[in-house]
Short mmCIF file of C-alpha atoms and ligand atoms in Angstrom, two decimals:
data_model
loop_
_atom_site.label_atom_id
_atom_site.label_comp_id
_atom_site.label_asym_id
_atom_site.label_seq_id
_atom_site.Cartn_x
_atom_site.Cartn_y
_atom_site.Cartn_z
CA MET A 1 -18.29 -0.13 0.55
CA GLN A 2 -17.82 0.66 4.22
CA ILE A 3 -15.37 -1.32 6.32
CA GLU A 4 -15.60 -1.79 10.08
CA ASN A 5 -13.15 -0.41 12.61
CA GLN A 6 -11.72 -2.98 14.98
CA PRO A 7 -10.65 -1.87 18.47
CA VAL A 8 -7.11 -2.91 19.45
CA LYS A 9 -6.32 -3.92 23.01
CA LEU A 10 -2.70 -3.57 24.11
CA PRO A 11 -1.31 -2.79 27.59
CA ILE A 12 0.52 0.30 26.30
CA LEU A 13 -2.78 1.84 25.12
CA LYS A 14 -4.30 1.46 28.54
CA GLU A 15 -1.20 2.81 30.25
CA LYS A 16 -1.09 5.92 28.02
CA GLN A 17 -4.90 6.30 27.93
CA VAL A 18 -5.21 6.46 24.17
CA SER A 19 -7.49 4.35 21.98
CA LEU A 20 -6.52 2.66 18.71
CA TYR A 21 -8.91 1.31 16.11
CA ILE A 22 -7.91 -0.39 12.88
CA LYS A 23 -10.01 -0.08 9.75
CA ARG A 24 -9.82 -3.52 8.21
CA GLU A 25 -9.52 -2.61 4.55
CA ASP A 26 -7.36 -5.73 4.29
CA LEU A 27 -10.57 -7.76 4.56
CA ILE A 28 -11.93 -6.35 1.27
CA HIS A 29 -10.15 -9.16 -0.54
CA PRO A 30 -7.53 -11.81 0.35
CA LEU A 31 -5.39 -11.04 -2.72
CA ILE A 32 -6.04 -7.40 -3.55
CA SER A 33 -4.75 -4.81 -1.09
CA GLY A 34 -7.69 -2.78 0.11
CA ASN A 35 -6.27 0.47 -1.15
CA LYS A 36 -5.33 -0.99 -4.54
CA TYR A 37 -8.96 -1.99 -4.97
CA ARG A 38 -9.98 1.59 -4.16
CA LYS A 39 -7.37 3.02 -6.54
CA LEU A 40 -8.40 0.81 -9.45
CA LYS A 41 -12.16 1.27 -9.09
CA TYR A 42 -12.70 4.52 -11.01
CA ASN A 43 -9.77 3.89 -13.35
CA LEU A 44 -11.42 0.71 -14.62
CA VAL A 45 -14.71 2.56 -15.13
CA GLU A 46 -12.82 5.17 -17.14
CA ALA A 47 -10.90 2.56 -19.17
CA LYS A 48 -14.19 0.86 -20.13
CA LYS A 49 -15.75 4.20 -21.00
CA GLN A 50 -12.85 5.05 -23.29
CA GLY A 51 -13.19 1.67 -24.99
CA PHE A 52 -9.91 0.09 -23.88
CA THR A 53 -9.66 -3.69 -23.57
CA THR A 54 -6.13 -3.82 -22.15
CA LEU A 55 -4.55 -2.39 -18.99
CA LEU A 56 -0.79 -1.85 -18.74
CA THR A 57 1.11 -0.93 -15.64
CA PHE A 58 4.53 -0.95 -13.95
CA GLY A 59 5.80 -2.55 -10.76
CA GLY A 60 8.47 -4.42 -8.83
CA ALA A 61 8.47 -8.17 -8.39
CA PHE A 62 6.48 -8.11 -5.12
CA SER A 63 4.16 -5.27 -6.04
CA ASN A 64 0.67 -5.31 -4.52
CA HIS A 65 -0.39 -3.07 -7.39
CA ILE A 66 0.70 -5.67 -9.97
CA ALA A 67 -1.20 -8.39 -8.09
CA ALA A 68 -4.30 -6.21 -7.81
CA THR A 69 -4.27 -5.11 -11.47
CA ALA A 70 -4.01 -8.71 -12.69
CA TYR A 71 -6.91 -9.81 -10.52
CA ALA A 72 -9.14 -6.79 -11.23
CA GLY A 73 -8.45 -7.13 -14.96
CA LYS A 74 -9.58 -10.73 -14.92
CA ILE A 75 -12.76 -9.93 -12.99
CA LYS A 76 -13.65 -6.89 -15.11
CA GLY A 77 -12.76 -8.39 -18.49
CA PHE A 78 -9.51 -6.61 -19.36
CA GLN A 79 -6.28 -8.08 -20.67
CA THR A 80 -3.40 -7.04 -18.42
CA ILE A 81 0.27 -6.40 -19.03
CA GLY A 82 2.78 -5.90 -16.23
CA VAL A 83 6.08 -4.18 -17.02
CA ILE A 84 8.33 -5.53 -14.27
CA ARG A 85 11.51 -3.94 -12.90
CA GLY A 86 14.56 -6.20 -13.37
CA GLU A 87 15.37 -8.20 -16.50
CA GLU A 88 16.81 -11.02 -14.35
CA ILE A 89 13.42 -11.58 -12.68
CA GLY A 90 12.18 -12.90 -16.03
CA ARG A 91 14.36 -16.00 -15.72
CA LYS A 92 12.73 -17.15 -12.50
CA TRP A 93 9.46 -15.29 -12.24
CA ASN A 94 7.55 -18.48 -11.47
CA GLU A 95 9.46 -18.75 -8.19
CA ASN A 96 7.91 -15.43 -7.17
CA PRO A 97 4.50 -15.85 -5.46
CA THR A 98 3.21 -12.41 -6.51
CA LEU A 99 4.08 -12.84 -10.19
CA LYS A 100 2.93 -16.45 -10.26
CA LEU A 101 -0.49 -15.43 -9.02
CA ALA A 102 -0.67 -12.47 -11.40
CA HIS A 103 0.14 -14.85 -14.26
CA GLU A 104 -2.61 -17.22 -13.11
CA HIS A 105 -4.97 -14.25 -13.39
CA GLY A 106 -3.95 -13.76 -17.00
CA MET A 107 -1.30 -11.05 -16.75
CA ARG A 108 1.43 -11.01 -19.41
CA PHE A 109 4.84 -9.69 -18.36
CA LYS A 110 7.58 -7.65 -19.90
CA PHE A 111 10.76 -7.65 -17.83
CA ILE A 112 13.00 -4.67 -18.40
CA PRO A 113 16.44 -3.69 -17.04
CA ARG A 114 16.44 -1.43 -14.01
CA GLU A 115 18.00 1.50 -15.91
CA GLU A 116 15.29 1.34 -18.55
CA TYR A 117 12.62 1.00 -15.86
CA ARG A 118 13.68 4.35 -14.46
CA THR A 119 12.55 5.92 -17.76
CA LYS A 120 9.03 4.51 -17.33
CA LYS A 121 7.43 7.89 -17.89
CA SER A 122 9.35 8.58 -21.08
CA HIS A 123 7.55 8.95 -24.36
CA SER A 124 9.87 6.61 -26.24
CA LEU A 125 9.38 3.72 -23.82
CA LEU A 126 5.59 4.10 -24.02
CA VAL A 127 5.65 4.30 -27.82
CA GLY A 128 7.64 1.06 -27.87
CA LEU A 129 5.10 -0.60 -25.58
CA VAL A 130 2.17 0.47 -27.81
CA LYS A 131 4.02 -1.00 -30.82
CA GLU A 132 4.52 -4.25 -28.97
CA PHE A 133 1.13 -4.64 -27.28
CA GLY A 134 -1.33 -2.38 -29.10
CA ALA A 135 -3.45 0.30 -27.42
CA PHE A 136 -3.73 0.17 -23.63
CA TYR A 137 -5.08 2.15 -20.69
CA LEU A 138 -2.00 3.16 -18.72
CA LEU A 139 -1.98 2.85 -14.94
CA PRO A 140 1.06 4.50 -13.35
CA GLU A 141 3.41 2.56 -11.05
CA GLY A 142 1.68 2.23 -7.68
CA GLY A 143 -1.60 3.18 -9.37
CA THR A 144 -1.76 6.79 -8.18
CA ASN A 145 -3.59 9.34 -10.30
CA LEU A 146 -6.60 11.61 -9.82
CA LEU A 147 -9.14 8.79 -10.20
CA ALA A 148 -7.20 6.64 -7.73
CA VAL A 149 -7.32 9.43 -5.14
CA LYS A 150 -11.06 9.76 -5.77
CA GLY A 151 -11.45 6.05 -4.96
CA CYS A 152 -9.46 6.46 -1.74
CA GLU A 153 -11.77 9.27 -0.67
CA GLU A 154 -14.30 6.48 0.00
CA ILE A 155 -12.17 4.81 2.70
CA LEU A 156 -13.45 6.98 5.56
CA ALA A 157 -17.04 6.68 6.77
CA VAL A 158 -19.12 9.57 8.13
CA ASP A 159 -18.74 8.24 11.69
CA ASP A 160 -14.96 8.31 11.43
CA SER A 161 -15.10 12.06 12.05
CA ARG A 162 -15.09 11.14 15.77
CA PHE A 163 -11.38 10.22 15.61
CA ASP A 164 -8.76 12.81 16.53
CA VAL A 165 -5.98 11.25 14.48
CA ILE A 166 -6.07 9.10 11.34
CA CYS A 167 -2.96 7.17 10.25
CA ALA A 168 -2.16 5.55 6.92
CA PRO A 169 0.93 4.01 5.33
CA VAL A 170 2.48 5.86 2.38
CA GLY A 171 4.02 4.52 -0.80
CA THR A 172 3.23 7.05 -3.51
CA GLY A 173 0.88 9.00 -1.21
CA GLY A 174 -2.28 8.56 -3.27
CA THR A 175 -4.08 6.75 -0.48
CA LEU A 176 -3.11 9.39 2.07
CA ALA A 177 -4.31 12.15 -0.26
CA GLY A 178 -7.74 10.50 -0.52
CA ILE A 179 -7.97 10.24 3.25
CA ILE A 180 -6.90 13.86 3.66
CA ASN A 181 -9.58 14.99 1.21
CA ALA A 182 -12.28 13.03 3.04
CA SER A 183 -11.20 14.10 6.53
CA HIS A 184 -12.59 16.80 8.79
CA PRO A 185 -10.25 19.84 9.05
CA LYS A 186 -10.05 19.39 12.85
CA GLN A 187 -8.64 15.87 12.43
CA ARG A 188 -4.90 15.26 12.15
CA ILE A 189 -3.79 12.93 9.36
CA LEU A 190 -0.44 11.17 9.81
CA GLY A 191 1.28 9.40 6.92
CA PHE A 192 4.00 6.79 7.51
CA PRO A 193 6.24 6.49 4.42
CA SER A 194 7.74 3.05 3.83
CA LEU A 195 10.52 4.53 1.76
CA LYS A 196 13.11 7.25 2.13
CA GLY A 197 12.89 10.51 0.29
CA ASP A 198 11.58 14.05 0.36
CA PHE A 199 9.74 13.98 -2.94
CA LEU A 200 6.66 12.50 -1.26
CA LYS A 201 5.42 15.74 0.25
CA GLU A 202 5.28 17.41 -3.15
CA ASP A 203 3.50 14.43 -4.66
CA ILE A 204 0.89 14.46 -1.90
CA ARG A 205 0.33 18.22 -2.22
CA LYS A 206 -0.60 17.68 -5.87
CA PHE A 207 -3.68 15.72 -4.81
CA ALA A 208 -4.49 16.84 -1.25
CA ARG A 209 -7.09 19.58 -0.78
CA ASN A 210 -6.57 20.09 2.99
CA SER A 211 -3.43 20.92 4.96
CA ASN A 212 -4.22 18.98 8.16
CA TRP A 213 -1.53 16.35 7.52
CA GLU A 214 2.10 15.52 8.17
CA LEU A 215 4.52 12.69 7.46
CA GLN A 216 6.24 10.62 10.16
CA THR A 217 9.47 9.87 8.33
CA ASP A 218 11.36 7.83 10.95
CA TYR A 219 9.73 4.48 10.29
CA HIS A 220 10.88 3.37 6.84
CA PHE A 221 13.35 0.81 8.28
CA GLY A 222 16.01 1.61 5.71
CA GLY A 223 13.75 1.90 2.70
CA TYR A 224 11.13 0.24 0.61
CA ALA A 225 11.04 -3.57 0.98
CA LYS A 226 13.70 -3.39 3.73
CA VAL A 227 12.74 -5.09 6.98
CA SER A 228 14.67 -5.51 10.22
CA GLU A 229 14.60 -8.32 12.75
CA GLU A 230 12.92 -5.88 15.15
CA LEU A 231 10.11 -5.25 12.68
CA VAL A 232 9.54 -8.95 12.02
CA LEU A 233 9.34 -9.69 15.75
CA PHE A 234 6.94 -6.76 16.17
CA LEU A 235 4.65 -8.13 13.44
CA ASN A 236 4.63 -11.56 15.06
CA ASP A 237 3.97 -10.17 18.57
CA PHE A 238 1.21 -7.92 17.26
CA LYS A 239 -0.45 -10.84 15.49
CA ARG A 240 -0.30 -12.98 18.62
CA GLU A 241 -1.79 -10.23 20.76
CA THR A 242 -4.49 -8.94 18.40
CA GLN A 243 -4.98 -11.68 15.76
CA ILE A 244 -4.42 -8.98 13.13
CA GLN A 245 -1.98 -9.83 10.35
CA LEU A 246 0.11 -6.85 9.26
CA ASP A 247 2.31 -6.77 6.18
CA PRO A 248 6.04 -5.99 6.48
CA ILE A 249 6.24 -3.27 3.82
CA TYR A 250 3.43 -0.87 4.69
CA THR A 251 1.02 -1.55 7.52
CA GLY A 252 3.64 -3.14 9.81
CA LYS A 253 5.88 -0.08 9.62
CA MET A 254 2.90 2.20 10.26
CA VAL A 255 1.66 0.31 13.33
CA PHE A 256 5.23 0.04 14.65
CA GLY A 257 5.44 3.81 14.26
CA ILE A 258 2.11 4.46 15.96
CA VAL A 259 3.03 2.28 18.95
CA ASP A 260 6.44 3.95 19.17
CA LEU A 261 4.85 7.43 19.12
CA ILE A 262 2.43 6.32 21.85
CA LYS A 263 5.36 5.11 23.98
CA ARG A 264 7.03 8.50 23.52
CA ASP A 265 3.89 10.36 24.70
CA TYR A 266 3.44 11.94 21.30
CA PHE A 267 -0.34 11.73 21.72
CA LYS A 268 -2.17 13.43 24.61
CA PRO A 269 -4.25 11.20 26.92
CA ASN A 270 -7.76 10.52 25.54
CA THR A 271 -6.61 10.74 21.93
CA ASP A 272 -8.68 8.48 19.65
CA ILE A 273 -6.58 7.08 16.81
CA LEU A 274 -7.78 5.33 13.67
CA ALA A 275 -5.20 3.42 11.59
CA ILE A 276 -6.02 2.24 8.08
CA HIS A 277 -5.02 -1.37 7.38
CA THR A 278 -4.51 -1.04 3.64
CA GLY A 279 -3.85 -4.76 3.10
CA GLY A 280 -0.70 -6.06 1.44
CA VAL A 281 -0.84 -9.44 3.10
CA GLN A 282 -0.29 -11.19 -0.26
CA GLY A 283 3.31 -9.94 -0.18
CA ILE A 284 4.29 -11.82 2.97
CA ALA A 285 4.96 -15.13 1.19
CA GLY A 286 7.41 -13.42 -1.14
CA MET A 287 9.11 -11.56 1.70
CA ASN A 288 9.47 -14.81 3.62
CA THR A 289 11.31 -16.46 0.70
CA VAL A 290 13.81 -13.59 0.88
CA LEU A 291 14.14 -13.78 4.69
CA LYS A 292 14.58 -17.55 4.57
CA ARG A 293 17.41 -17.26 2.05
CA LYS A 294 19.16 -14.87 4.46
CA ASN A 295 18.53 -17.20 7.40
CA ARG A 296 16.45 -14.57 9.21
CA SER A 297 13.29 -14.89 11.32
CA LEU A 298 10.16 -15.41 9.24
CA ILE A 299 6.86 -13.57 9.42
CA ASP A 300 4.12 -15.75 10.94
CA ILE A 301 1.17 -16.23 8.59
C1 PLP B 401 0.42 0.36 -2.25
C2 PLP B 401 0.16 0.21 -0.82
C3 PLP B 401 0.25 1.30 0.06
C4 PLP B 401 0.68 2.66 -0.39
O1 PLP B 401 -0.32 3.30 -1.08
P1 PLP B 401 0.02 4.69 -1.82
O2 PLP B 401 -1.29 5.15 -2.30
O3 PLP B 401 0.94 4.35 -2.95
O4 PLP B 401 0.67 5.58 -0.85
C5 PLP B 401 -0.06 1.09 1.38
N1 PLP B 401 -0.41 -0.12 1.83
C6 PLP B 401 -0.50 -1.19 1.02
C7 PLP B 401 -0.86 -2.50 1.61
C8 PLP B 401 -0.22 -1.07 -0.33
O5 PLP B 401 -0.29 -2.14 -1.11
#
């Protein structure tokens, strides 16, 4: 599946003589983040091949990966189990738009305390889950593994080799690794992490076959799922000017970063930039419930 690139028109682009296109992977599906669809694709083929009927995975309460797994499981005929971070979420999960929708798509939940969640890769936790739910195909938190990276290698089209710079948001780095592997060595790949931490580089190196990439680490806005007033206003301005809806956790931070780098003359004149809109729009409703509770500005939908 090949997704079109949409040109963005903003005064700052004209002033600095750079071009920006956005690959609208968000349009793949209204509920599944584009990159989560890519990451699940070959994993579901493999799960079927190995004879599994159940998928189990891990995630936070607003996780795009949880939403995508529930939906893809329903479409492809798998039972799905979501192990969710935070025991307390279990008492009011039906107030959470992401989990409510996942439930409507047939996902069963197991809510576990945050300390236990941190041991999600431990043998004993997994053995307990098999005892409770029977055999399952395990998808890691965030969905990143070798087959997920393979799926993300299909994001770029042949014609995208004309771009000088390709930008993508980074959670676990699986999506970026796929883009790196599919890129031309002369292209520069920039990843924008939405969380703090140095571990990401190592994780990406595990899957990336080229070295033409770097991380822009100044645009996490305090960490994963943290948003500032400035970011919310940026999202709303950007939507008004371009009609493109960005999400606050990933794509909004990336585009904020790209525009900031453009303002700082980071890119030479005549640079052609492609940014990947990975989706994530389903998470806005949940983020808005949090912002509303704190009496902060809401994200326009
Ligand atoms: C999960 C997600 C990402 C991050 O993808 P990784 O492969 O984990 O780096 C980026 N954008 C959106 C919208 C996502 O849902």
